[in-house]
């Protein structure tokens, strides 16, 4: 089940369109926060930090519900409530309210200072106090977002303590799945508070793969044709990953035999891209400066995955329009092909997809999958040990296989990114790309 992702503005629209009034939404948010916090921290004495806005309002509500759960709760306010909603929640809290600057630490810290309304970095004194209180706590729970994080970009506007748990209200925000904020959220719980979050933006989840028909044959299971270049090891990793990802037949055209390839992967001296049975062409891993291979791939009507060196050879993104292409750039390759696009990584990925007509897998510690029609998938956190040579080649092979198995381009890219991350988890921290193939 995918989790929806909304920007701060889209969130406000969804709240306004909700069938219940905002006070009820805030009460539901507070109740969800209290439930998640007490499930996570048990009856640890809690200090709830309330900011001036509605994030603070959530905090006053959560404090009330934590008391009902028998938790010893103290509330500290950064400032008087600045919204009617927060003021009403503040007034429903009947306990004492301490000053933020002098409140003593507690084992459980609940951060309700700022959420999607953060406009700028916190004042230094506020940021330092928040980090000090977090440092003294056993557990830190963030309401909606850790305070100091910018909801739409994932930027950290001032030092942010790492939350152990973040409770997102109504929908995830881009910051929950974009770096550097993603590394500060801890476990991420989505609280349903009664709003309809209909959106084309979502967090990737376990895909449903095409079934293998009882009467399948190697062509119907998908033929991937990979074009080797100057560094055969990379295309060998990609081709092996394609075979391990369920392609019925993987063929590598190469100028010289490639040692170490599984015998089931056919090596041929002839590119033969006119073969109508090709389910997906894969070009780029280890290609080197061989532009004619990219041109050859672009003359074929077959779906294609364009990765690594081939991305650098595209030149004009318009060349990809109508090509049924999936492009898999990392940040450097993205910037080189699309230039310095404005906006957040999410907006950049969508702009590139619209500009090129291709599905864009914008790789990184936070990988996004963008379709020209506006759909945007955000990958859940993947192990940092994926940052090693050859793992990108493996990803391109997985995606090519899923495309050849009949998944549409966007879905194949989303599924490939998700499976790549889970394979890395199985392979463990000492993995190299070869182990990643074995873990598929
Ligand atoms: N998702 C839902 O359905 C609901 C979400 N809710 C919560 O509301 C916040 C957003 O509330 P908002 O009032 O817009 O913003 P914040 O509470 O994040 O705070 C903004 C507040 O603080 C001022 N401010 C902004 N930056 C700074 C700064 N660096 N220093 C000082 N002051 C700052 C700004 O002017 C505002 O006054 C959302 O995250 C949820 O937690 C509601 O519960 C409704 C349901
Ligand atoms: K917060």
CSV table of C-alpha atoms and ligand atoms in Angstrom, one decimal:
chain,number,residue,atom,x,y,z
A,1,UNK,CA,0.0,0.0,0.0
A,2,UNK,CA,1.6,3.3,-1.1
A,3,UNK,CA,1.6,6.3,1.2
A,4,UNK,CA,0.5,9.6,-0.4
A,5,UNK,CA,2.9,12.6,-0.3
A,6,UNK,CA,1.6,16.2,-0.3
A,7,UNK,CA,3.4,19.5,-0.3
A,8,UNK,CA,2.6,22.0,2.4
A,9,UNK,CA,0.3,23.9,0.1
A,10,UNK,CA,-1.5,20.8,-1.1
A,11,UNK,CA,-1.8,19.8,2.5
A,12,UNK,CA,-3.6,23.0,3.4
A,13,UNK,CA,-5.9,22.5,0.4
A,14,UNK,CA,-6.7,19.0,1.6
A,15,UNK,CA,-7.3,20.2,5.1
A,16,UNK,CA,-9.7,22.9,3.8
A,17,UNK,CA,-11.5,20.4,1.7
A,18,UNK,CA,-11.9,17.9,4.6
A,19,UNK,CA,-15.4,16.9,5.5
A,20,UNK,CA,-14.7,17.8,9.1
A,21,UNK,CA,-13.6,21.2,10.6
A,22,UNK,CA,-10.0,22.0,11.3
A,23,UNK,CA,-10.5,21.8,15.0
A,24,UNK,CA,-11.6,18.2,14.6
A,25,UNK,CA,-8.6,17.6,12.3
A,26,UNK,CA,-6.3,19.0,15.0
A,27,UNK,CA,-7.9,16.9,17.7
A,28,UNK,CA,-7.4,13.8,15.5
A,29,UNK,CA,-3.8,14.8,14.9
A,30,UNK,CA,-3.3,15.2,18.7
A,31,UNK,CA,-4.9,11.8,19.4
A,32,UNK,CA,-2.8,10.1,16.7
A,33,UNK,CA,0.3,11.7,18.0
A,34,UNK,CA,-0.5,10.6,21.6
A,35,UNK,CA,-1.2,7.1,20.5
A,36,UNK,CA,1.9,6.7,18.4
A,37,UNK,CA,4.1,8.3,21.1
A,38,UNK,CA,2.7,6.1,23.9
A,39,UNK,CA,3.0,3.0,21.8
A,40,UNK,CA,6.6,3.9,21.0
A,41,UNK,CA,7.7,5.2,24.4
A,42,UNK,CA,5.3,3.5,26.8
A,43,UNK,CA,4.6,5.6,30.0
A,44,UNK,CA,7.8,7.5,29.9
A,45,UNK,CA,7.3,10.9,31.4
A,46,UNK,CA,6.9,13.4,28.5
A,47,UNK,CA,7.7,17.0,27.8
A,48,UNK,CA,5.7,18.4,24.9
A,49,UNK,CA,7.2,21.5,23.2
A,50,UNK,CA,4.5,23.7,21.6
A,51,UNK,CA,5.2,26.3,19.0
A,52,UNK,CA,3.0,29.2,18.0
A,53,UNK,CA,1.2,27.6,15.0
A,54,UNK,CA,-1.0,24.6,14.4
A,55,UNK,CA,1.9,22.2,15.0
A,56,UNK,CA,1.9,23.6,18.5
A,57,UNK,CA,-1.9,23.1,18.5
A,58,UNK,CA,-1.3,19.5,17.8
A,59,UNK,CA,1.0,19.4,20.8
A,60,UNK,CA,-1.6,20.8,23.3
A,61,UNK,CA,-4.1,18.2,22.0
A,62,UNK,CA,-1.5,15.4,22.2
A,63,UNK,CA,-0.7,16.4,25.8
A,64,UNK,CA,-4.4,16.1,26.8
A,65,UNK,CA,-4.6,12.6,25.3
A,66,UNK,CA,-1.3,11.5,26.8
A,67,UNK,CA,-2.7,12.4,30.3
A,68,UNK,CA,-5.7,10.3,29.5
A,69,UNK,CA,-3.3,7.4,28.8
A,70,UNK,CA,-1.7,7.9,32.3
A,71,UNK,CA,1.5,9.5,31.0
A,72,UNK,CA,3.1,12.2,33.3
A,73,UNK,CA,3.0,15.1,30.8
A,74,UNK,CA,4.5,18.6,31.0
A,75,UNK,CA,3.9,21.2,28.4
A,76,UNK,CA,6.4,24.0,27.5
A,77,UNK,CA,5.4,26.8,25.1
A,78,UNK,CA,7.8,28.7,22.8
A,79,UNK,CA,5.3,31.5,22.4
A,80,UNK,CA,1.6,32.3,22.7
A,81,UNK,CA,-0.6,30.6,20.1
A,82,UNK,CA,-0.7,32.6,16.9
A,83,UNK,CA,-3.8,30.9,15.3
A,84,UNK,CA,-7.3,30.6,16.5
A,85,UNK,CA,-7.0,26.8,16.1
A,86,UNK,CA,-3.9,26.6,18.2
A,87,UNK,CA,-5.4,29.0,20.8
A,88,UNK,CA,-8.5,26.8,21.2
A,89,UNK,CA,-6.3,23.8,21.6
A,90,UNK,CA,-4.1,25.7,24.1
A,91,UNK,CA,-7.2,26.6,26.1
A,92,UNK,CA,-8.3,22.9,26.2
A,93,UNK,CA,-5.1,22.0,27.9
A,94,UNK,CA,-5.9,22.5,31.6
A,95,UNK,CA,-2.4,21.7,33.0
A,96,UNK,CA,0.4,24.2,33.7
A,97,UNK,CA,2.4,25.6,30.8
A,98,UNK,CA,6.1,26.1,31.4
A,99,UNK,CA,8.5,28.4,29.5
A,100,UNK,CA,10.4,26.8,26.7
A,101,UNK,CA,13.7,28.4,27.7
A,102,UNK,CA,13.7,27.0,31.2
A,103,UNK,CA,11.7,23.8,31.0
A,104,UNK,CA,13.6,20.8,32.4
A,105,UNK,CA,14.3,17.8,30.1
A,106,UNK,CA,12.2,14.7,30.2
A,107,UNK,CA,12.7,11.1,29.0
A,108,UNK,CA,10.3,11.5,26.2
A,109,UNK,CA,10.5,14.7,24.1
A,110,UNK,CA,7.6,15.5,21.8
A,111,UNK,CA,8.5,18.2,19.3
A,112,UNK,CA,5.5,20.3,18.3
A,113,UNK,CA,7.4,23.5,17.6
A,114,UNK,CA,7.0,23.8,13.9
A,115,UNK,CA,5.6,21.7,11.1
A,116,UNK,CA,4.7,22.6,7.5
A,117,UNK,CA,4.5,26.3,8.4
A,118,UNK,CA,8.2,26.7,9.0
A,119,UNK,CA,9.3,29.8,7.0
A,120,UNK,CA,12.9,30.2,8.0
A,121,UNK,CA,15.6,28.7,10.3
A,122,UNK,CA,14.9,28.6,14.0
A,123,UNK,CA,16.5,31.3,16.1
A,124,UNK,CA,19.8,30.0,17.3
A,125,UNK,CA,18.7,30.0,21.0
A,126,UNK,CA,15.6,28.0,20.1
A,127,UNK,CA,17.5,25.5,18.0
A,128,UNK,CA,20.2,25.1,20.6
A,129,UNK,CA,17.6,24.6,23.4
A,130,UNK,CA,15.7,22.1,21.2
A,131,UNK,CA,18.9,20.1,20.5
A,132,UNK,CA,19.8,20.2,24.2
A,133,UNK,CA,16.4,18.9,25.3
A,134,UNK,CA,16.6,16.2,22.7
A,135,UNK,CA,20.1,15.3,23.8
A,136,UNK,CA,18.8,14.8,27.4
A,137,UNK,CA,15.8,12.7,26.2
A,138,UNK,CA,15.7,8.9,25.7
A,139,UNK,CA,13.3,9.3,22.8
A,140,UNK,CA,12.3,12.1,20.5
A,141,UNK,CA,9.0,12.1,18.7
A,142,UNK,CA,8.4,14.8,16.1
A,143,UNK,CA,4.9,16.0,15.2
A,144,UNK,CA,4.5,16.0,11.4
A,145,UNK,CA,8.1,17.0,10.8
A,146,UNK,CA,11.2,17.5,13.0
A,147,UNK,CA,11.3,21.3,13.7
A,148,UNK,CA,13.8,23.0,11.4
A,149,UNK,CA,13.0,20.9,8.4
A,150,UNK,CA,11.5,22.6,5.3
A,151,UNK,CA,8.5,20.5,4.3
A,152,UNK,CA,8.7,20.6,0.5
A,153,UNK,CA,12.4,20.6,-0.2
A,154,UNK,CA,13.8,18.4,2.6
A,155,UNK,CA,16.3,21.2,3.4
A,156,UNK,CA,17.4,21.6,7.1
A,157,UNK,CA,17.1,25.3,7.9
A,158,UNK,CA,18.7,25.0,11.3
A,159,UNK,CA,20.3,22.2,13.3
A,160,UNK,CA,17.6,19.6,13.9
A,161,UNK,CA,17.8,16.8,16.4
A,162,UNK,CA,17.3,13.4,14.9
A,163,UNK,CA,13.8,12.2,15.8
A,164,UNK,CA,13.4,8.5,16.7
A,165,UNK,CA,9.8,8.7,15.4
A,166,UNK,CA,8.0,11.2,13.2
A,167,UNK,CA,4.2,11.1,13.1
A,168,UNK,CA,3.0,12.6,9.7
A,169,UNK,CA,-0.6,13.9,9.7
A,170,UNK,CA,-2.8,13.2,6.8
A,171,UNK,CA,0.0,12.5,4.3
A,172,UNK,CA,3.7,12.3,4.1
A,173,UNK,CA,5.5,15.4,3.0
A,174,UNK,CA,8.3,15.5,0.4
A,175,UNK,CA,10.8,16.2,3.3
A,176,UNK,CA,10.1,12.8,4.8
A,177,UNK,CA,11.6,11.2,1.7
A,178,UNK,CA,14.2,13.8,0.5
A,179,UNK,CA,17.7,14.3,1.9
A,180,UNK,CA,18.9,15.6,4.2
A,181,UNK,CA,15.6,15.7,6.2
A,182,UNK,CA,14.9,12.1,5.5
A,183,UNK,CA,17.8,11.1,7.7
A,184,UNK,CA,16.3,13.0,10.6
A,185,UNK,CA,12.8,11.6,10.7
A,186,UNK,CA,13.5,8.2,12.3
A,187,UNK,CA,10.6,5.7,12.1
A,188,UNK,CA,7.9,7.3,10.1
A,189,UNK,CA,4.2,6.7,10.9
A,190,UNK,CA,1.4,8.1,8.8
A,191,UNK,CA,-1.6,9.1,10.9
A,192,UNK,CA,-4.9,9.1,9.1
A,193,UNK,CA,-6.8,12.1,10.4
A,194,UNK,CA,-9.7,12.1,8.0
A,195,UNK,CA,-8.5,14.0,5.0
A,196,UNK,CA,-8.5,12.7,1.5
A,197,UNK,CA,-5.0,12.9,0.2
A,198,UNK,CA,-5.5,12.3,-3.5
A,199,UNK,CA,-2.2,12.9,-5.2
A,200,UNK,CA,0.1,11.7,-8.0
A,201,UNK,CA,3.0,11.9,-5.5
A,202,UNK,CA,3.5,8.8,-3.3
A,203,UNK,CA,6.1,6.7,-1.5
A,204,UNK,CA,7.2,3.6,-3.4
A,205,UNK,CA,5.9,0.3,-2.0
A,206,UNK,CA,6.3,-3.4,-2.7
A,207,UNK,CA,5.3,-3.9,-6.4
A,208,UNK,CA,3.0,-6.5,-7.9
A,209,UNK,CA,5.1,-8.1,-10.6
A,210,UNK,CA,3.7,-9.6,-13.9
A,211,UNK,CA,2.8,-13.2,-13.3
A,212,UNK,CA,4.7,-15.9,-15.2
A,213,UNK,CA,2.1,-17.5,-17.5
A,214,UNK,CA,1.7,-21.2,-17.4
A,215,UNK,CA,2.5,-21.4,-21.1
A,216,UNK,CA,5.4,-18.9,-20.9
A,217,UNK,CA,8.4,-19.2,-23.1
A,218,UNK,CA,11.6,-17.3,-22.9
A,219,UNK,CA,10.4,-14.6,-25.3
A,220,UNK,CA,7.1,-14.1,-23.6
A,221,UNK,CA,8.9,-13.7,-20.3
A,222,UNK,CA,10.9,-10.8,-21.9
A,223,UNK,CA,14.0,-10.5,-24.0
A,224,UNK,CA,16.5,-7.9,-22.8
A,225,UNK,CA,19.1,-6.9,-25.3
A,226,UNK,CA,22.1,-5.2,-23.7
A,227,UNK,CA,24.7,-3.3,-25.7
A,228,UNK,CA,28.3,-3.7,-24.3
A,229,UNK,CA,30.9,-1.0,-24.7
A,230,UNK,CA,34.4,-0.4,-23.5
A,231,UNK,CA,34.0,-1.7,-19.9
A,232,UNK,CA,32.4,-5.1,-20.1
A,233,UNK,CA,32.2,-5.6,-16.3
A,234,UNK,CA,29.4,-3.0,-16.0
A,235,UNK,CA,27.2,-4.5,-18.7
A,236,UNK,CA,27.9,-7.9,-17.2
A,237,UNK,CA,26.5,-6.7,-13.9
A,238,UNK,CA,23.5,-5.2,-15.6
A,239,UNK,CA,22.8,-8.2,-17.8
A,240,UNK,CA,23.1,-10.6,-14.8
A,241,UNK,CA,20.7,-8.4,-12.8
A,242,UNK,CA,18.3,-8.5,-15.7
A,243,UNK,CA,18.4,-12.3,-15.8
A,244,UNK,CA,18.0,-12.5,-12.0
A,245,UNK,CA,15.0,-10.2,-12.3
A,246,UNK,CA,13.0,-12.5,-14.4
A,247,UNK,CA,13.8,-11.7,-18.0
A,248,UNK,CA,13.3,-14.9,-20.0
A,249,UNK,CA,16.2,-14.2,-22.2
A,250,UNK,CA,19.2,-11.8,-21.9
A,251,UNK,CA,21.4,-11.1,-24.8
A,252,UNK,CA,24.5,-9.0,-24.8
A,253,UNK,CA,26.0,-7.7,-28.1
A,254,UNK,CA,29.7,-7.3,-27.6
A,255,UNK,CA,32.8,-6.8,-29.7
A,256,UNK,CA,34.7,-9.4,-27.7
A,257,UNK,CA,33.6,-12.3,-25.4
A,258,UNK,CA,32.9,-11.1,-21.9
A,259,UNK,CA,34.4,-13.4,-19.2
A,260,UNK,CA,32.4,-14.2,-16.1
A,261,UNK,CA,29.0,-13.8,-17.6
A,262,UNK,CA,26.6,-16.6,-16.7
A,263,UNK,CA,26.3,-19.1,-19.5
A,264,UNK,CA,22.5,-18.5,-19.7
A,265,UNK,CA,23.3,-15.0,-21.0
A,266,UNK,CA,23.8,-15.1,-24.7
A,267,UNK,CA,26.7,-13.2,-26.1
A,268,UNK,CA,26.6,-12.1,-29.8
A,269,UNK,CA,28.8,-10.1,-32.0
A,270,UNK,CA,25.7,-8.6,-33.9
A,271,UNK,CA,23.6,-5.9,-32.3
A,272,UNK,CA,20.4,-7.2,-34.1
A,273,UNK,CA,18.2,-4.5,-32.6
A,274,UNK,CA,15.7,-5.0,-35.4
A,275,UNK,CA,14.6,-8.3,-33.6
A,276,UNK,CA,10.9,-7.6,-32.9
A,277,UNK,CA,11.0,-9.9,-29.9
A,278,UNK,CA,13.2,-7.5,-27.9
A,279,UNK,CA,11.2,-6.4,-24.8
A,280,UNK,CA,13.8,-3.8,-23.7
A,281,UNK,CA,17.1,-2.5,-24.9
A,282,UNK,CA,19.7,-1.6,-22.2
A,283,UNK,CA,22.5,0.8,-23.2
A,284,UNK,CA,24.9,2.7,-21.1
A,285,UNK,CA,26.6,0.6,-18.4
A,286,UNK,CA,30.3,0.5,-19.4
A,287,UNK,CA,29.5,2.0,-22.8
A,288,UNK,CA,32.3,4.6,-22.9
A,289,UNK,CA,32.5,7.2,-25.7
A,290,UNK,CA,30.5,5.2,-28.3
A,291,UNK,CA,27.7,7.5,-29.4
A,292,UNK,CA,26.7,5.3,-32.3
A,293,UNK,CA,25.5,2.6,-29.9
A,294,UNK,CA,23.1,5.1,-28.4
A,295,UNK,CA,22.0,6.2,-31.8
A,296,UNK,CA,21.5,2.6,-32.8
A,297,UNK,CA,19.3,2.0,-29.7
A,298,UNK,CA,17.3,5.1,-30.5
A,299,UNK,CA,16.6,3.8,-34.0
A,300,UNK,CA,14.7,0.9,-32.5
A,301,UNK,CA,11.1,1.2,-31.5
A,302,UNK,CA,11.6,-1.1,-28.5
A,303,UNK,CA,11.4,0.2,-25.0
A,304,UNK,CA,14.8,1.1,-23.7
A,305,UNK,CA,16.7,1.9,-20.5
A,306,UNK,CA,19.4,4.5,-21.0
A,307,UNK,CA,21.9,4.6,-18.1
A,308,UNK,CA,25.4,5.8,-17.2
A,309,UNK,CA,27.7,6.7,-20.1
A,310,UNK,CA,24.8,6.7,-22.6
A,311,UNK,CA,23.1,9.5,-20.6
A,312,UNK,CA,26.2,11.7,-21.2
A,313,UNK,CA,25.9,11.0,-24.9
A,314,UNK,CA,22.2,12.1,-25.2
A,315,UNK,CA,23.1,15.8,-25.6
A,316,UNK,CA,19.6,17.1,-26.2
A,317,UNK,CA,16.8,15.6,-23.9
A,318,UNK,CA,14.4,16.1,-26.8
A,319,UNK,CA,16.1,13.2,-28.5
A,320,UNK,CA,14.2,11.0,-26.0
A,321,UNK,CA,10.7,12.1,-26.9
A,322,UNK,CA,8.6,9.3,-28.3
A,323,UNK,CA,11.4,6.8,-27.5
A,324,UNK,CA,9.6,4.9,-24.7
A,325,UNK,CA,12.8,5.5,-22.7
A,326,UNK,CA,13.6,5.2,-19.0
A,327,UNK,CA,16.6,7.3,-18.0
A,328,UNK,CA,18.5,6.5,-14.8
A,329,UNK,CA,20.8,9.5,-14.0
A,330,UNK,CA,22.6,10.1,-10.8
A,331,UNK,CA,22.9,13.8,-9.7
A,332,UNK,CA,25.9,14.6,-11.8
A,333,UNK,CA,24.5,13.0,-15.0
A,334,UNK,CA,21.2,14.7,-14.3
A,335,UNK,CA,22.7,18.2,-14.1
A,336,UNK,CA,24.9,17.6,-17.1
A,337,UNK,CA,21.9,16.6,-19.3
A,338,UNK,CA,19.2,18.9,-17.9
A,339,UNK,CA,21.2,21.8,-16.5
A,340,UNK,CA,20.6,23.5,-13.3
A,341,UNK,CA,16.8,23.2,-13.0
A,342,UNK,CA,15.0,25.4,-10.4
A,343,UNK,CA,13.0,24.1,-7.5
A,344,UNK,CA,13.1,21.0,-5.2
A,345,UNK,CA,14.5,17.7,-6.4
A,346,UNK,CA,10.9,16.6,-6.8
A,347,UNK,CA,10.1,19.5,-9.1
A,348,UNK,CA,13.4,19.0,-11.0
A,349,UNK,CA,12.6,15.3,-11.7
A,350,UNK,CA,9.1,16.2,-13.0
A,351,UNK,CA,10.5,19.0,-15.2
A,352,UNK,CA,13.1,16.6,-16.7
A,353,UNK,CA,10.4,14.0,-17.4
A,354,UNK,CA,8.1,16.6,-19.0
A,355,UNK,CA,11.0,18.0,-21.0
A,356,UNK,CA,12.3,14.7,-22.3
A,357,UNK,CA,9.1,12.6,-22.5
A,358,UNK,CA,11.1,9.9,-20.7
A,359,UNK,CA,10.6,8.3,-17.3
A,360,UNK,CA,13.3,9.7,-15.1
A,361,UNK,CA,14.9,7.7,-12.2
A,362,UNK,CA,16.7,10.5,-10.4
A,363,UNK,CA,19.1,8.5,-8.3
A,364,UNK,CA,20.7,9.4,-4.9
A,365,UNK,CA,20.3,8.5,-1.3
A,366,UNK,CA,16.8,9.8,-2.0
A,367,UNK,CA,15.8,8.3,-5.4
A,368,UNK,CA,12.7,9.7,-7.2
A,369,UNK,CA,10.9,8.2,-10.2
A,370,UNK,CA,9.1,10.8,-12.4
A,371,UNK,CA,6.8,10.3,-15.3
A,372,UNK,CA,6.0,12.8,-18.0
A,373,UNK,CA,2.3,12.7,-16.9
A,374,UNK,CA,3.2,14.1,-13.4
A,375,UNK,CA,3.3,10.9,-11.4
A,376,UNK,CA,6.2,11.0,-8.9
A,377,UNK,CA,7.4,8.1,-6.8
A,378,UNK,CA,9.7,8.6,-3.8
A,379,UNK,CA,11.8,5.7,-2.7
A,380,UNK,CA,11.8,4.7,1.0
A,381,UNK,CA,15.3,4.9,2.6
A,382,UNK,CA,17.7,2.4,1.2
A,383,UNK,CA,21.0,1.2,2.8
A,384,UNK,CA,23.9,3.7,2.5
A,385,UNK,CA,26.1,0.7,1.5
A,386,UNK,CA,24.5,0.9,-2.0
A,387,UNK,CA,27.0,3.7,-2.5
A,388,UNK,CA,29.6,1.4,-4.2
A,389,UNK,CA,30.7,0.8,-7.8
A,390,UNK,CA,28.3,-1.1,-10.0
A,391,UNK,CA,25.1,-0.8,-8.0
A,392,UNK,CA,23.7,1.6,-10.7
A,393,UNK,CA,24.5,-1.0,-13.4
A,394,UNK,CA,22.5,-3.5,-11.4
A,395,UNK,CA,19.5,-1.1,-11.0
A,396,UNK,CA,19.4,-0.5,-14.8
A,397,UNK,CA,19.4,-4.3,-15.4
A,398,UNK,CA,16.5,-4.8,-12.9
A,399,UNK,CA,14.4,-2.1,-14.6
A,400,UNK,CA,15.2,-3.4,-18.1
A,401,UNK,CA,14.0,-6.9,-17.1
A,402,UNK,CA,10.8,-5.6,-15.5
A,403,UNK,CA,10.1,-3.5,-18.6
A,404,UNK,CA,10.7,-6.5,-20.8
A,405,UNK,CA,8.4,-8.5,-18.6
A,406,UNK,CA,5.6,-6.2,-19.7
A,407,UNK,CA,5.4,-3.6,-16.9
A,408,UNK,CA,4.8,-0.1,-18.2
A,409,UNK,CA,7.9,2.2,-18.1
A,410,UNK,CA,6.9,4.2,-14.9
A,411,UNK,CA,5.8,1.1,-13.0
A,412,UNK,CA,8.9,-0.9,-14.1
A,413,UNK,CA,11.2,1.9,-12.9
A,414,UNK,CA,9.3,2.2,-9.6
A,415,UNK,CA,9.4,-1.5,-9.0
A,416,UNK,CA,13.1,-1.7,-9.9
A,417,UNK,CA,14.1,1.0,-7.5
A,418,UNK,CA,12.1,-0.6,-4.7
A,419,UNK,CA,13.5,-4.1,-5.3
A,420,UNK,CA,17.1,-2.7,-5.6
A,421,UNK,CA,16.8,-1.2,-2.1
A,422,UNK,CA,15.4,-4.4,-0.6
A,423,UNK,CA,18.1,-6.6,-2.3
A,424,UNK,CA,20.7,-4.3,-0.7
A,425,UNK,CA,19.2,-4.8,2.7
A,426,UNK,CA,19.4,-8.6,2.1
A,427,UNK,CA,22.9,-8.4,0.9
A,428,UNK,CA,24.2,-6.6,4.0
A,429,UNK,CA,26.8,-3.9,4.6
A,430,UNK,CA,29.8,-5.9,3.2
A,431,UNK,CA,28.1,-6.3,-0.1
A,432,UNK,CA,29.6,-5.5,-3.5
A,433,UNK,CA,27.5,-5.1,-6.6
A,434,UNK,CA,28.1,-8.8,-7.5
A,435,UNK,CA,26.4,-9.7,-4.2
A,436,UNK,CA,23.5,-7.4,-5.0
A,437,UNK,CA,22.8,-9.4,-8.1
A,438,UNK,CA,22.9,-12.6,-6.1
A,439,UNK,CA,20.5,-11.1,-3.6
A,440,UNK,CA,17.8,-10.2,-6.2
B,1,LIG,N1,-2.2,17.8,8.3
B,1,LIG,C1,-3.3,18.2,8.9
B,1,LIG,O1,-4.4,17.8,8.5
B,1,LIG,C2,-3.3,19.1,10.0
B,1,LIG,C3,-2.1,19.7,10.3
B,1,LIG,N2,-1.9,20.5,11.4
B,1,LIG,C4,-0.7,20.9,11.9
B,1,LIG,O2,-0.5,22.2,11.4
B,1,LIG,C5,0.9,22.4,11.0
B,1,LIG,C6,1.0,23.5,10.2
B,1,LIG,O3,0.6,24.6,11.0
B,1,LIG,P1,1.0,26.1,10.7
B,1,LIG,O4,0.4,27.0,11.7
B,1,LIG,O5,0.8,26.4,9.2
B,1,LIG,O6,2.6,26.1,10.8
B,1,LIG,P2,3.5,25.7,12.0
B,1,LIG,O7,2.7,25.2,13.2
B,1,LIG,O8,4.4,24.7,11.4
B,1,LIG,O9,4.3,27.0,12.5
B,1,LIG,C7,4.3,28.1,11.8
B,1,LIG,C8,4.1,29.2,12.8
B,1,LIG,O10,5.4,29.6,13.3
B,1,LIG,C9,5.8,30.8,12.7
B,1,LIG,N3,7.2,30.5,12.2
B,1,LIG,C10,7.5,29.9,11.1
B,1,LIG,N4,8.9,29.7,11.0
B,1,LIG,C11,9.3,30.3,12.2
B,1,LIG,C12,10.6,30.4,12.8
B,1,LIG,N5,11.7,29.9,12.2
B,1,LIG,N6,10.7,31.0,14.0
B,1,LIG,C13,9.6,31.4,14.6
B,1,LIG,N7,8.4,31.3,14.1
B,1,LIG,C14,8.3,30.7,12.9
B,1,LIG,C15,4.8,31.0,11.5
B,1,LIG,O11,4.6,32.4,11.3
B,1,LIG,C16,3.6,30.4,12.1
B,1,LIG,O12,2.9,31.2,13.0
B,1,LIG,C17,1.2,21.0,10.5
B,1,LIG,O13,2.6,20.8,10.4
B,1,LIG,C18,0.5,20.1,11.4
B,1,LIG,O14,1.3,19.8,12.5
B,1,LIG,C19,-3.1,20.9,12.1
B,1,LIG,O15,-3.2,20.0,13.2
B,1,LIG,C20,-4.4,20.8,11.3
B,1,LIG,C21,-4.5,19.4,10.8
B,2,LIG,K1,7.4,19.4,14.7
